[in-house]
Amino acid sequence: MHILVTGGAGYIGSHTVVSLIEEGHSVVVVDNLSNSQLSALDSVKKITGKDIPFYHVDVTVESELEKVFQAHSFDGLIHFAGLKAVGESVEKPLAYYYNNLVSTMVLAKLAQAYGVNRFVFSSSATVYGDNQVPFHEGLDLLPTTNPYGETKAMSERILSDAAKANPNFAVSILRYFNPVGAHESGLIGESPNGIPNNLMPFVTQVAKGKLKQLRVFGNDYDTVDGTGVRDYIHVVDLAEGHVAALNHLTEGAHIFNLGTGKGTSVLELVEAFEKANEIEVPYEIVDRRPGDIASCYAEASKAKKELGWTAKKGIVEMCRDSWKFEKNFQG
Ligand code: NAD
Ligand code: UDP
């Protein structure tokens, strides 16, 4: 299939472009490079041997995006483009609502106008809010604590309504748990701007000596050791989940968790990282981070049953590949 990938220069997008090409699809990337660099696509070329047609376009700008639809005949699209920093979304709610909602609406409108009826969307486990674990797709969503999470819940509704109104439109809504890791080549991975908010990039930067020590946000949660539990998923597994979703699209909007189904605490992850890479990660326990929940992990059986997809890589590979990328990264 010929696939449009928005946000394809970013962390999850670039890994998915690799998986798509490896599965024999052709890809066009659109990105405004607001949180990525074009060099990621050079690295994708090194891995796959393929040039990736690229458009430096903002997905919220309909007239610009329409030129891409005019120039290609797509069979489907994957929409990664979006702003994703939870804390920043609290400070800049309008920028988040505008970027994440308008991009989804413009893209859905053009997709329908040009008969591109396969639409895969990046959602997030954050839409579940502080629900009972494990989170399964049938749960009623609880309010999230931030505008970022709200943009994901609203985009899900917009796409579900669009699919309801158009019997040809097939939408797959993928709720990611916590993506970590990097391509095994070490050529592409996650390189956040400034001080990382997320655990794994913080850990790798402490290991590298860029940051002094990890701050563990709270050890008094009702979890195995008191620290927060999350469902970490290797980004290459996640990328393959997108290819599976594209291959199994059927009319209507369908929601899938992409997670491993296994919870790992902060201290378990630190220990696994130290062991996998034989390197120390100093840490201190500090207060809870506002807005954090104790536990978040997936009920992962629906994607296995309906998409034939399941995560294969464990926490050791996640820690090893994250560290390999960080060591290579000149930033
Ligand atoms: P990322 O920031 O690395 O990638 C997003 C890409 O979209 C970037 O390359 C950015 O430049 C581009 N972009 C943003 N707004 C754009 C616009 N208006 N027009 C064109 N390009 C635009 O983030 P990621 O981690 O790869 O996340 C991809 C998607 O998955 C996002 O929608 C994110 O919200 C979602 N998601 C991410 C996580 C995570 O933890 N990484 C978890 C759940 C969901
Ligand atoms: N965390 C931490 N120190 C950090 C970053 C995160 O202790 O510097 C904890 C956080 O409280 C949560 C887990 O690690 O329990 C995962 O946090 P992350 O921000 O990576 O993902 P999210 O909270 O969005 O699931």
mmCIF file of C-alpha atoms and ligand atoms in Angstrom:
data_model
loop_
_atom_site.group_PDB
_atom_site.id
_atom_site.type_symbol
_atom_site.label_atom_id
_atom_site.label_comp_id
_atom_site.label_asym_id
_atom_site.label_seq_id
_atom_site.Cartn_x
_atom_site.Cartn_y
_atom_site.Cartn_z
ATOM 1 C CA MET A 1 0.000 0.000 0.000
ATOM 2 C CA HIS A 2 1.008 3.629 -0.495
ATOM 3 C CA ILE A 3 0.837 5.233 2.959
ATOM 4 C CA LEU A 4 0.895 8.855 4.115
ATOM 5 C CA VAL A 5 2.601 9.201 7.503
ATOM 6 C CA THR A 6 2.093 12.495 9.333
ATOM 7 C CA GLY A 7 4.702 13.181 12.016
ATOM 8 C CA GLY A 8 6.905 10.558 10.350
ATOM 9 C CA ALA A 9 10.168 12.290 11.332
ATOM 10 C CA GLY A 10 9.298 11.885 15.032
ATOM 11 C CA TYR A 11 10.100 9.116 17.495
ATOM 12 C CA ILE A 12 7.294 6.601 16.877
ATOM 13 C CA GLY A 13 6.672 7.766 13.294
ATOM 14 C CA SER A 14 10.247 7.116 12.127
ATOM 15 C CA HIS A 15 10.217 3.572 13.568
ATOM 16 C CA THR A 16 6.867 2.931 11.901
ATOM 17 C CA VAL A 17 8.205 4.144 8.550
ATOM 18 C CA VAL A 18 10.945 1.499 8.878
ATOM 19 C CA SER A 19 8.391 -1.226 9.685
ATOM 20 C CA LEU A 20 6.131 -0.188 6.795
ATOM 21 C CA ILE A 21 9.013 -0.319 4.321
ATOM 22 C CA GLU A 22 10.193 -3.662 5.690
ATOM 23 C CA GLU A 23 6.665 -4.998 5.102
ATOM 24 C CA GLY A 24 6.767 -3.851 1.461
ATOM 25 C CA HIS A 25 4.708 -0.638 1.683
ATOM 26 C CA SER A 26 5.730 2.700 0.171
ATOM 27 C CA VAL A 27 5.646 5.799 2.352
ATOM 28 C CA VAL A 28 5.354 9.584 2.082
ATOM 29 C CA VAL A 29 6.165 11.635 5.195
ATOM 30 C CA VAL A 30 4.662 14.983 6.148
ATOM 31 C CA ASP A 31 6.097 16.786 9.185
ATOM 32 C CA ASN A 32 6.561 20.399 10.273
ATOM 33 C CA LEU A 33 9.720 19.409 12.198
ATOM 34 C CA SER A 34 8.467 21.215 15.309
ATOM 35 C CA ASN A 35 9.747 18.345 17.463
ATOM 36 C CA SER A 36 12.037 16.403 15.154
ATOM 37 C CA GLN A 37 14.832 16.637 12.632
ATOM 38 C CA LEU A 38 14.992 15.705 8.998
ATOM 39 C CA SER A 39 18.153 13.705 9.732
ATOM 40 C CA ALA A 40 15.849 11.020 11.225
ATOM 41 C CA LEU A 41 14.751 10.226 7.667
ATOM 42 C CA ASP A 42 18.408 9.976 6.558
ATOM 43 C CA SER A 43 18.809 7.372 9.290
ATOM 44 C CA VAL A 44 15.674 5.589 8.061
ATOM 45 C CA LYS A 45 17.303 5.502 4.630
ATOM 46 C CA LYS A 46 20.473 3.978 6.128
ATOM 47 C CA ILE A 47 18.375 1.251 7.757
ATOM 48 C CA THR A 48 16.046 0.487 4.832
ATOM 49 C CA GLY A 49 18.012 1.598 1.776
ATOM 50 C CA LYS A 50 14.976 3.613 0.618
ATOM 51 C CA ASP A 51 14.565 7.334 -0.001
ATOM 52 C CA ILE A 52 11.478 8.673 1.749
ATOM 53 C CA PRO A 53 9.543 11.423 -0.075
ATOM 54 C CA PHE A 54 9.194 14.244 2.460
ATOM 55 C CA TYR A 55 6.975 17.340 2.666
ATOM 56 C CA HIS A 56 7.752 20.076 5.186
ATOM 57 C CA VAL A 57 4.104 20.835 5.810
ATOM 58 C CA ASP A 58 2.005 21.725 8.840
ATOM 59 C CA VAL A 59 -0.962 19.354 8.940
ATOM 60 C CA THR A 60 -3.219 22.099 10.300
ATOM 61 C CA VAL A 61 -2.768 24.076 7.045
ATOM 62 C CA GLU A 62 -5.339 22.554 4.716
ATOM 63 C CA SER A 63 -4.201 24.282 1.500
ATOM 64 C CA GLU A 64 -0.626 22.980 1.952
ATOM 65 C CA LEU A 65 -1.677 19.487 2.934
ATOM 66 C CA GLU A 66 -4.075 19.256 0.011
ATOM 67 C CA LYS A 67 -1.127 19.597 -2.407
ATOM 68 C CA VAL A 68 0.276 16.363 -0.951
ATOM 69 C CA PHE A 69 -3.033 14.563 -1.537
ATOM 70 C CA GLN A 70 -3.099 15.930 -5.102
ATOM 71 C CA ALA A 71 0.435 14.682 -5.784
ATOM 72 C CA HIS A 72 -0.138 11.107 -4.533
ATOM 73 C CA SER A 73 -2.766 8.447 -4.558
ATOM 74 C CA PHE A 74 -2.738 7.053 -1.027
ATOM 75 C CA ASP A 75 -4.271 3.777 0.116
ATOM 76 C CA GLY A 76 -4.160 4.784 3.747
ATOM 77 C CA LEU A 77 -2.615 7.055 6.324
ATOM 78 C CA ILE A 78 -1.178 7.029 9.827
ATOM 79 C CA HIS A 79 -1.584 10.217 11.828
ATOM 80 C CA PHE A 80 1.222 10.716 14.367
ATOM 81 C CA ALA A 81 1.605 14.501 14.036
ATOM 82 C CA GLY A 82 0.799 16.161 17.326
ATOM 83 C CA LEU A 83 2.175 17.904 20.366
ATOM 84 C CA LYS A 84 2.715 15.481 23.250
ATOM 85 C CA ALA A 85 4.234 17.124 26.339
ATOM 86 C CA VAL A 86 1.724 16.800 29.174
ATOM 87 C CA GLY A 87 3.167 19.613 31.339
ATOM 88 C CA GLU A 88 3.482 21.999 28.400
ATOM 89 C CA SER A 89 -0.152 21.342 27.492
ATOM 90 C CA VAL A 90 -1.204 22.715 30.884
ATOM 91 C CA GLU A 91 0.803 25.893 30.223
ATOM 92 C CA LYS A 92 -0.260 26.273 26.574
ATOM 93 C CA PRO A 93 -3.730 24.704 26.315
ATOM 94 C CA LEU A 94 -4.796 26.643 23.226
ATOM 95 C CA ALA A 95 -1.700 25.631 21.266
ATOM 96 C CA TYR A 96 -2.402 21.986 22.146
ATOM 97 C CA TYR A 97 -6.118 22.045 21.362
ATOM 98 C CA TYR A 98 -5.462 23.895 18.099
ATOM 99 C CA ASN A 99 -2.611 21.755 16.843
ATOM 100 C CA ASN A 100 -3.937 18.355 17.866
ATOM 101 C CA LEU A 101 -7.606 18.862 16.998
ATOM 102 C CA VAL A 102 -7.284 20.937 13.824
ATOM 103 C CA SER A 103 -4.665 18.543 12.413
ATOM 104 C CA THR A 104 -7.003 15.593 12.971
ATOM 105 C CA MET A 105 -9.996 17.367 11.415
ATOM 106 C CA VAL A 106 -8.104 18.698 8.382
ATOM 107 C CA LEU A 107 -6.584 15.302 7.736
ATOM 108 C CA ALA A 108 -9.895 13.448 8.113
ATOM 109 C CA LYS A 109 -11.588 15.943 5.778
ATOM 110 C CA LEU A 110 -8.929 15.566 3.065
ATOM 111 C CA ALA A 111 -8.810 11.794 3.521
ATOM 112 C CA GLN A 112 -12.545 11.602 2.827
ATOM 113 C CA ALA A 113 -12.382 14.099 -0.049
ATOM 114 C CA TYR A 114 -9.629 12.071 -1.742
ATOM 115 C CA GLY A 115 -11.122 8.657 -0.973
ATOM 116 C CA VAL A 116 -8.366 7.601 1.435
ATOM 117 C CA ASN A 117 -10.508 5.394 3.610
ATOM 118 C CA ARG A 118 -7.882 3.737 5.838
ATOM 119 C CA PHE A 119 -7.039 5.973 8.798
ATOM 120 C CA VAL A 120 -4.851 4.964 11.754
ATOM 121 C CA PHE A 121 -4.677 7.340 14.711
ATOM 122 C CA SER A 122 -2.170 7.710 17.591
ATOM 123 C CA SER A 123 -4.084 7.859 20.812
ATOM 124 C CA SER A 124 -2.848 7.269 24.321
ATOM 125 C CA ALA A 125 -3.610 5.222 27.422
ATOM 126 C CA THR A 126 -3.916 8.574 29.162
ATOM 127 C CA VAL A 127 -7.556 8.714 27.945
ATOM 128 C CA TYR A 128 -8.440 6.034 30.524
ATOM 129 C CA GLY A 129 -7.678 8.445 33.376
ATOM 130 C CA ASP A 130 -7.350 6.882 36.830
ATOM 131 C CA ASN A 131 -9.344 3.742 35.990
ATOM 132 C CA GLN A 132 -9.117 0.254 37.442
ATOM 133 C CA VAL A 133 -6.136 -1.685 35.964
ATOM 134 C CA PRO A 134 -5.733 -3.464 33.657
ATOM 135 C CA PHE A 135 -7.268 -0.975 31.240
ATOM 136 C CA HIS A 136 -9.454 -2.586 28.597
ATOM 137 C CA GLU A 137 -10.944 -0.918 25.546
ATOM 138 C CA GLY A 138 -14.527 -1.166 26.848
ATOM 139 C CA LEU A 139 -13.944 0.989 29.933
ATOM 140 C CA ASP A 140 -15.740 4.307 30.234
ATOM 141 C CA LEU A 141 -13.125 7.005 29.890
ATOM 142 C CA LEU A 142 -12.436 9.177 32.922
ATOM 143 C CA PRO A 143 -11.369 12.811 32.610
ATOM 144 C CA THR A 144 -7.630 13.212 32.146
ATOM 145 C CA THR A 145 -5.782 15.786 34.202
ATOM 146 C CA ASN A 146 -4.419 17.800 31.275
ATOM 147 C CA PRO A 147 -5.273 19.318 27.869
ATOM 148 C CA TYR A 148 -3.015 16.855 26.051
ATOM 149 C CA GLY A 149 -5.098 13.916 27.243
ATOM 150 C CA GLU A 150 -8.283 15.762 26.373
ATOM 151 C CA THR A 151 -7.081 16.326 22.784
ATOM 152 C CA LYS A 152 -6.652 12.562 22.435
ATOM 153 C CA ALA A 153 -10.098 11.777 23.861
ATOM 154 C CA MET A 154 -11.701 14.436 21.630
ATOM 155 C CA SER A 155 -9.846 13.279 18.514
ATOM 156 C CA GLU A 156 -11.091 9.750 19.184
ATOM 157 C CA ARG A 157 -14.673 11.049 19.270
ATOM 158 C CA ILE A 158 -14.232 13.152 16.129
ATOM 159 C CA LEU A 159 -12.895 10.166 14.182
ATOM 160 C CA SER A 160 -15.534 7.792 15.569
ATOM 161 C CA ASP A 161 -18.306 10.176 14.505
ATOM 162 C CA ALA A 162 -16.728 10.609 11.065
ATOM 163 C CA ALA A 163 -16.633 6.823 10.669
ATOM 164 C CA LYS A 164 -20.250 6.512 11.791
ATOM 165 C CA ALA A 165 -21.365 9.012 9.158
ATOM 166 C CA ASN A 166 -19.357 7.491 6.304
ATOM 167 C CA PRO A 167 -19.762 3.731 5.839
ATOM 168 C CA ASN A 168 -16.564 3.526 3.749
ATOM 169 C CA PHE A 169 -14.331 5.133 6.351
ATOM 170 C CA ALA A 170 -12.252 2.666 8.407
ATOM 171 C CA VAL A 171 -10.496 4.043 11.466
ATOM 172 C CA SER A 172 -8.148 2.330 13.860
ATOM 173 C CA ILE A 173 -7.599 4.161 17.138
ATOM 174 C CA LEU A 174 -4.451 2.918 18.834
ATOM 175 C CA ARG A 175 -4.036 3.619 22.535
ATOM 176 C CA TYR A 176 -0.323 3.407 23.276
ATOM 177 C CA PHE A 177 0.962 2.627 26.724
ATOM 178 C CA ASN A 178 4.554 3.814 27.466
ATOM 179 C CA PRO A 179 6.771 3.631 24.359
ATOM 180 C CA VAL A 180 10.496 3.259 25.091
ATOM 181 C CA GLY A 181 13.538 1.754 23.369
ATOM 182 C CA ALA A 182 14.956 2.415 19.940
ATOM 183 C CA HIS A 183 15.758 0.668 16.680
ATOM 184 C CA GLU A 184 18.384 -2.023 17.262
ATOM 185 C CA SER A 185 20.780 -0.188 14.888
ATOM 186 C CA GLY A 186 20.976 2.679 17.400
ATOM 187 C CA LEU A 187 20.363 5.084 14.481
ATOM 188 C CA ILE A 188 16.879 6.279 15.430
ATOM 189 C CA GLY A 189 15.373 6.774 18.862
ATOM 190 C CA GLU A 190 13.936 9.333 21.207
ATOM 191 C CA SER A 191 15.833 12.581 21.666
ATOM 192 C CA PRO A 192 13.656 14.974 23.662
ATOM 193 C CA ASN A 193 14.461 18.679 23.703
ATOM 194 C CA GLY A 194 15.736 19.974 27.054
ATOM 195 C CA ILE A 195 15.375 18.019 30.290
ATOM 196 C CA PRO A 196 13.251 14.916 29.676
ATOM 197 C CA ASN A 197 9.867 14.529 31.363
ATOM 198 C CA ASN A 198 9.604 10.803 30.739
ATOM 199 C CA LEU A 199 11.326 8.170 32.805
ATOM 200 C CA MET A 200 13.404 6.241 30.242
ATOM 201 C CA PRO A 201 15.105 9.233 28.555
ATOM 202 C CA PHE A 202 15.800 10.632 32.027
ATOM 203 C CA VAL A 203 17.405 7.328 33.069
ATOM 204 C CA THR A 204 19.585 7.145 29.934
ATOM 205 C CA GLN A 205 20.770 10.729 30.426
ATOM 206 C CA VAL A 206 21.678 10.014 34.067
ATOM 207 C CA ALA A 207 23.562 6.901 32.934
ATOM 208 C CA LYS A 208 25.445 9.015 30.384
ATOM 209 C CA GLY A 209 26.338 11.609 33.026
ATOM 210 C CA LYS A 210 24.325 14.388 31.337
ATOM 211 C CA LEU A 211 22.070 14.534 34.433
ATOM 212 C CA LYS A 212 23.239 13.929 37.999
ATOM 213 C CA GLN A 213 20.570 11.646 39.369
ATOM 214 C CA LEU A 214 17.076 10.381 38.757
ATOM 215 C CA ARG A 215 14.293 11.741 40.915
ATOM 216 C CA VAL A 216 11.788 8.971 41.638
ATOM 217 C CA PHE A 217 8.405 10.625 42.011
ATOM 218 C CA GLY A 218 6.932 9.026 45.132
ATOM 219 C CA ASN A 219 7.366 5.650 46.838
ATOM 220 C CA ASP A 220 4.072 5.590 48.722
ATOM 221 C CA TYR A 221 1.709 4.410 45.966
ATOM 222 C CA ASP A 222 -0.291 1.243 46.419
ATOM 223 C CA THR A 223 2.023 -0.781 44.134
ATOM 224 C CA VAL A 224 4.576 -3.578 44.433
ATOM 225 C CA ASP A 225 7.294 -1.294 45.889
ATOM 226 C CA GLY A 226 5.433 1.995 46.292
ATOM 227 C CA THR A 227 6.679 3.527 43.013
ATOM 228 C CA GLY A 228 4.519 4.146 39.928
ATOM 229 C CA VAL A 229 3.746 1.188 37.667
ATOM 230 C CA ARG A 230 3.554 1.537 33.876
ATOM 231 C CA ASP A 231 3.292 -0.733 30.837
ATOM 232 C CA TYR A 232 6.496 -0.038 28.903
ATOM 233 C CA ILE A 233 6.422 -1.144 25.273
ATOM 234 C CA HIS A 234 9.348 -1.350 22.858
ATOM 235 C CA VAL A 235 8.916 1.199 20.054
ATOM 236 C CA VAL A 236 9.684 -1.408 17.382
ATOM 237 C CA ASP A 237 6.832 -3.597 18.687
ATOM 238 C CA LEU A 238 4.635 -0.510 18.692
ATOM 239 C CA ALA A 239 5.627 0.285 15.091
ATOM 240 C CA GLU A 240 4.685 -3.241 14.033
ATOM 241 C CA GLY A 241 1.321 -2.774 15.749
ATOM 242 C CA HIS A 242 0.592 0.018 13.260
ATOM 243 C CA VAL A 243 1.321 -2.193 10.283
ATOM 244 C CA ALA A 244 -0.987 -4.856 11.756
ATOM 245 C CA ALA A 245 -3.706 -2.240 12.319
ATOM 246 C CA LEU A 246 -3.437 -1.038 8.698
ATOM 247 C CA ASN A 247 -3.672 -4.601 7.421
ATOM 248 C CA HIS A 248 -6.788 -5.345 9.469
ATOM 249 C CA LEU A 249 -8.807 -2.174 8.993
ATOM 250 C CA THR A 250 -12.534 -2.684 8.655
ATOM 251 C CA GLU A 251 -15.329 -0.125 8.290
ATOM 252 C CA GLY A 252 -16.174 1.840 11.405
ATOM 253 C CA ALA A 253 -13.907 3.011 14.225
ATOM 254 C CA HIS A 254 -12.112 0.337 16.230
ATOM 255 C CA ILE A 255 -10.061 0.894 19.353
ATOM 256 C CA PHE A 256 -7.001 -1.142 20.324
ATOM 257 C CA ASN A 257 -4.625 -1.009 23.261
ATOM 258 C CA LEU A 258 -1.005 -1.348 22.215
ATOM 259 C CA GLY A 259 0.779 -2.468 25.355
ATOM 260 C CA THR A 260 2.447 -5.573 26.734
ATOM 261 C CA GLY A 261 -0.079 -6.176 29.507
ATOM 262 C CA LYS A 262 2.763 -6.182 32.047
ATOM 263 C CA GLY A 263 3.337 -3.489 34.670
ATOM 264 C CA THR A 264 6.839 -2.429 35.735
ATOM 265 C CA SER A 265 7.562 -0.101 38.666
ATOM 266 C CA VAL A 266 10.048 2.774 38.487
ATOM 267 C CA LEU A 267 12.501 0.931 40.726
ATOM 268 C CA GLU A 268 12.099 -2.295 38.746
ATOM 269 C CA LEU A 269 12.904 -0.401 35.568
ATOM 270 C CA VAL A 270 15.978 1.220 37.124
ATOM 271 C CA GLU A 271 17.203 -2.179 38.318
ATOM 272 C CA ALA A 272 16.581 -3.766 34.901
ATOM 273 C CA PHE A 273 18.459 -0.910 33.195
ATOM 274 C CA GLU A 274 21.455 -1.233 35.534
ATOM 275 C CA LYS A 275 21.615 -4.984 35.019
ATOM 276 C CA ALA A 276 21.096 -4.962 31.231
ATOM 277 C CA ASN A 277 23.748 -2.308 30.650
ATOM 278 C CA GLU A 278 26.069 -2.867 33.620
ATOM 279 C CA ILE A 279 25.892 0.770 34.557
ATOM 280 C CA GLU A 280 24.742 2.567 37.671
ATOM 281 C CA VAL A 281 21.765 4.927 37.790
ATOM 282 C CA PRO A 282 21.864 6.979 41.004
ATOM 283 C CA TYR A 283 18.462 8.079 42.251
ATOM 284 C CA GLU A 284 16.677 9.801 45.105
ATOM 285 C CA ILE A 285 13.054 9.502 46.203
ATOM 286 C CA VAL A 286 11.143 12.782 46.011
ATOM 287 C CA ASP A 287 7.486 13.809 46.295
ATOM 288 C CA ARG A 288 4.829 12.470 43.940
ATOM 289 C CA ARG A 289 4.471 14.346 40.630
ATOM 290 C CA PRO A 290 1.079 16.080 40.442
ATOM 291 C CA GLY A 291 -1.332 14.349 38.064
ATOM 292 C CA ASP A 292 0.435 10.950 38.154
ATOM 293 C CA ILE A 293 -1.599 7.819 38.796
ATOM 294 C CA ALA A 294 -0.319 4.755 40.686
ATOM 295 C CA SER A 295 -0.726 2.105 37.988
ATOM 296 C CA CYS A 296 -1.374 1.965 34.265
ATOM 297 C CA TYR A 297 -1.116 -1.220 32.235
ATOM 298 C CA ALA A 298 -3.017 -2.755 29.375
ATOM 299 C CA GLU A 299 -5.413 -5.597 28.904
ATOM 300 C CA ALA A 300 -3.678 -6.526 25.639
ATOM 301 C CA SER A 301 -5.812 -9.406 24.351
ATOM 302 C CA LYS A 302 -8.007 -7.517 21.845
ATOM 303 C CA ALA A 303 -5.081 -6.540 19.589
ATOM 304 C CA LYS A 304 -3.800 -10.118 19.751
ATOM 305 C CA LYS A 305 -7.153 -11.590 18.812
ATOM 306 C CA GLU A 306 -8.243 -9.103 16.153
ATOM 307 C CA LEU A 307 -4.962 -7.796 14.719
ATOM 308 C CA GLY A 308 -2.811 -10.864 15.285
ATOM 309 C CA TRP A 309 -0.322 -8.548 16.983
ATOM 310 C CA THR A 310 1.429 -8.959 20.269
ATOM 311 C CA ALA A 311 4.462 -7.237 21.803
ATOM 312 C CA LYS A 312 7.534 -9.466 21.664
ATOM 313 C CA LYS A 313 10.330 -7.505 23.299
ATOM 314 C CA GLY A 314 10.811 -7.456 27.052
ATOM 315 C CA ILE A 315 12.159 -4.905 29.490
ATOM 316 C CA VAL A 316 15.789 -6.015 28.994
ATOM 317 C CA GLU A 317 15.694 -5.241 25.254
ATOM 318 C CA MET A 318 13.915 -1.966 25.959
ATOM 319 C CA CYS A 319 16.677 -0.919 28.375
ATOM 320 C CA ARG A 320 19.486 -2.151 26.120
ATOM 321 C CA ASP A 321 18.207 -0.440 22.974
ATOM 322 C CA SER A 322 17.397 2.838 24.768
ATOM 323 C CA TRP A 323 20.957 2.917 26.087
ATOM 324 C CA LYS A 324 22.481 2.022 22.713
ATOM 325 C CA PHE A 325 20.721 4.974 21.097
ATOM 326 C CA GLU A 326 21.650 7.383 23.895
ATOM 327 C CA LYS A 327 25.333 6.381 23.669
ATOM 328 C CA ASN A 328 25.311 7.026 19.894
ATOM 329 C CA PHE A 329 23.342 10.246 20.088
ATOM 330 C CA GLN A 330 25.342 13.458 19.737
ATOM 331 C CA GLY A 331 22.996 15.875 21.473
HETATM 332 P P1 NAD B 1 7.226 13.146 18.382
HETATM 333 O O1 NAD B 1 7.106 14.535 18.903
HETATM 334 O O2 NAD B 1 8.578 12.527 18.326
HETATM 335 O O3 NAD B 1 6.564 13.038 16.930
HETATM 336 C C1 NAD B 1 5.496 13.845 16.517
HETATM 337 C C2 NAD B 1 5.881 14.482 15.196
HETATM 338 O O4 NAD B 1 4.801 15.294 14.736
HETATM 339 C C3 NAD B 1 7.111 15.379 15.301
HETATM 340 O O5 NAD B 1 8.022 15.004 14.296
HETATM 341 C C4 NAD B 1 6.551 16.797 15.075
HETATM 342 O O6 NAD B 1 7.496 17.617 14.438
HETATM 343 C C5 NAD B 1 5.336 16.512 14.216
HETATM 344 N N1 NAD B 1 4.248 17.505 14.296
HETATM 345 C C6 NAD B 1 3.636 18.016 15.402
HETATM 346 N N2 NAD B 1 2.650 18.848 15.030
HETATM 347 C C7 NAD B 1 2.612 18.866 13.663
HETATM 348 C C8 NAD B 1 1.813 19.519 12.696
HETATM 349 N N3 NAD B 1 0.837 20.364 13.045
HETATM 350 N N4 NAD B 1 2.067 19.294 11.395
HETATM 351 C C9 NAD B 1 3.062 18.450 11.008
HETATM 352 N N5 NAD B 1 3.849 17.801 11.878
HETATM 353 C C10 NAD B 1 3.631 18.005 13.190
HETATM 354 O O7 NAD B 1 6.228 12.243 19.248
HETATM 355 P P2 NAD B 1 6.027 10.680 19.283
HETATM 356 O O8 NAD B 1 6.432 10.195 20.624
HETATM 357 O O9 NAD B 1 6.606 10.049 18.071
HETATM 358 O O10 NAD B 1 4.450 10.613 19.250
HETATM 359 C C11 NAD B 1 3.711 10.400 18.050
HETATM 360 C C12 NAD B 1 2.227 10.432 18.360
HETATM 361 O O11 NAD B 1 1.947 9.440 19.346
HETATM 362 C C13 NAD B 1 1.745 11.756 18.949
HETATM 363 O O12 NAD B 1 0.469 12.039 18.436
HETATM 364 C C14 NAD B 1 1.684 11.471 20.439
HETATM 365 O O13 NAD B 1 0.745 12.281 21.085
HETATM 366 C C15 NAD B 1 1.262 10.009 20.434
HETATM 367 N N6 NAD B 1 1.631 9.302 21.667
HETATM 368 C C16 NAD B 1 2.923 9.321 22.088
HETATM 369 C C17 NAD B 1 3.272 8.678 23.272
HETATM 370 C C18 NAD B 1 4.686 8.712 23.787
HETATM 371 O O14 NAD B 1 4.886 8.466 24.978
HETATM 372 N N7 NAD B 1 5.698 8.991 22.969
HETATM 373 C C19 NAD B 1 2.289 7.995 24.009
HETATM 374 C C20 NAD B 1 0.978 7.972 23.533
HETATM 375 C C21 NAD B 1 0.659 8.641 22.346
HETATM 376 N N1 UDP B 2 8.963 9.098 36.804
HETATM 377 C C1 UDP B 2 9.910 9.324 37.792
HETATM 378 N N2 UDP B 2 10.915 10.219 37.546
HETATM 379 C C2 UDP B 2 11.020 10.892 36.357
HETATM 380 C C3 UDP B 2 10.044 10.637 35.349
HETATM 381 C C4 UDP B 2 9.028 9.743 35.620
HETATM 382 O O1 UDP B 2 9.841 8.752 38.882
HETATM 383 O O2 UDP B 2 11.943 11.705 36.198
HETATM 384 C C5 UDP B 2 7.879 8.112 37.053
HETATM 385 C C6 UDP B 2 6.468 8.672 36.957
HETATM 386 O O3 UDP B 2 6.049 9.162 38.215
HETATM 387 C C7 UDP B 2 5.667 7.444 36.487
HETATM 388 C C8 UDP B 2 6.678 6.662 35.631
HETATM 389 O O4 UDP B 2 7.966 7.135 36.037
HETATM 390 O O5 UDP B 2 5.318 6.639 37.607
HETATM 391 C C9 UDP B 2 6.494 6.896 34.130
HETATM 392 O O6 UDP B 2 6.491 8.293 33.880
HETATM 393 P P1 UDP B 2 6.497 8.884 32.397
HETATM 394 O O7 UDP B 2 6.503 10.382 32.515
HETATM 395 O O8 UDP B 2 7.612 8.261 31.623
HETATM 396 O O9 UDP B 2 5.146 8.344 31.766
HETATM 397 P P2 UDP B 2 3.609 8.647 32.168
HETATM 398 O O10 UDP B 2 3.576 9.174 33.561
HETATM 399 O O11 UDP B 2 3.171 9.626 31.160
HETATM 400 O O12 UDP B 2 2.935 7.331 32.062
#
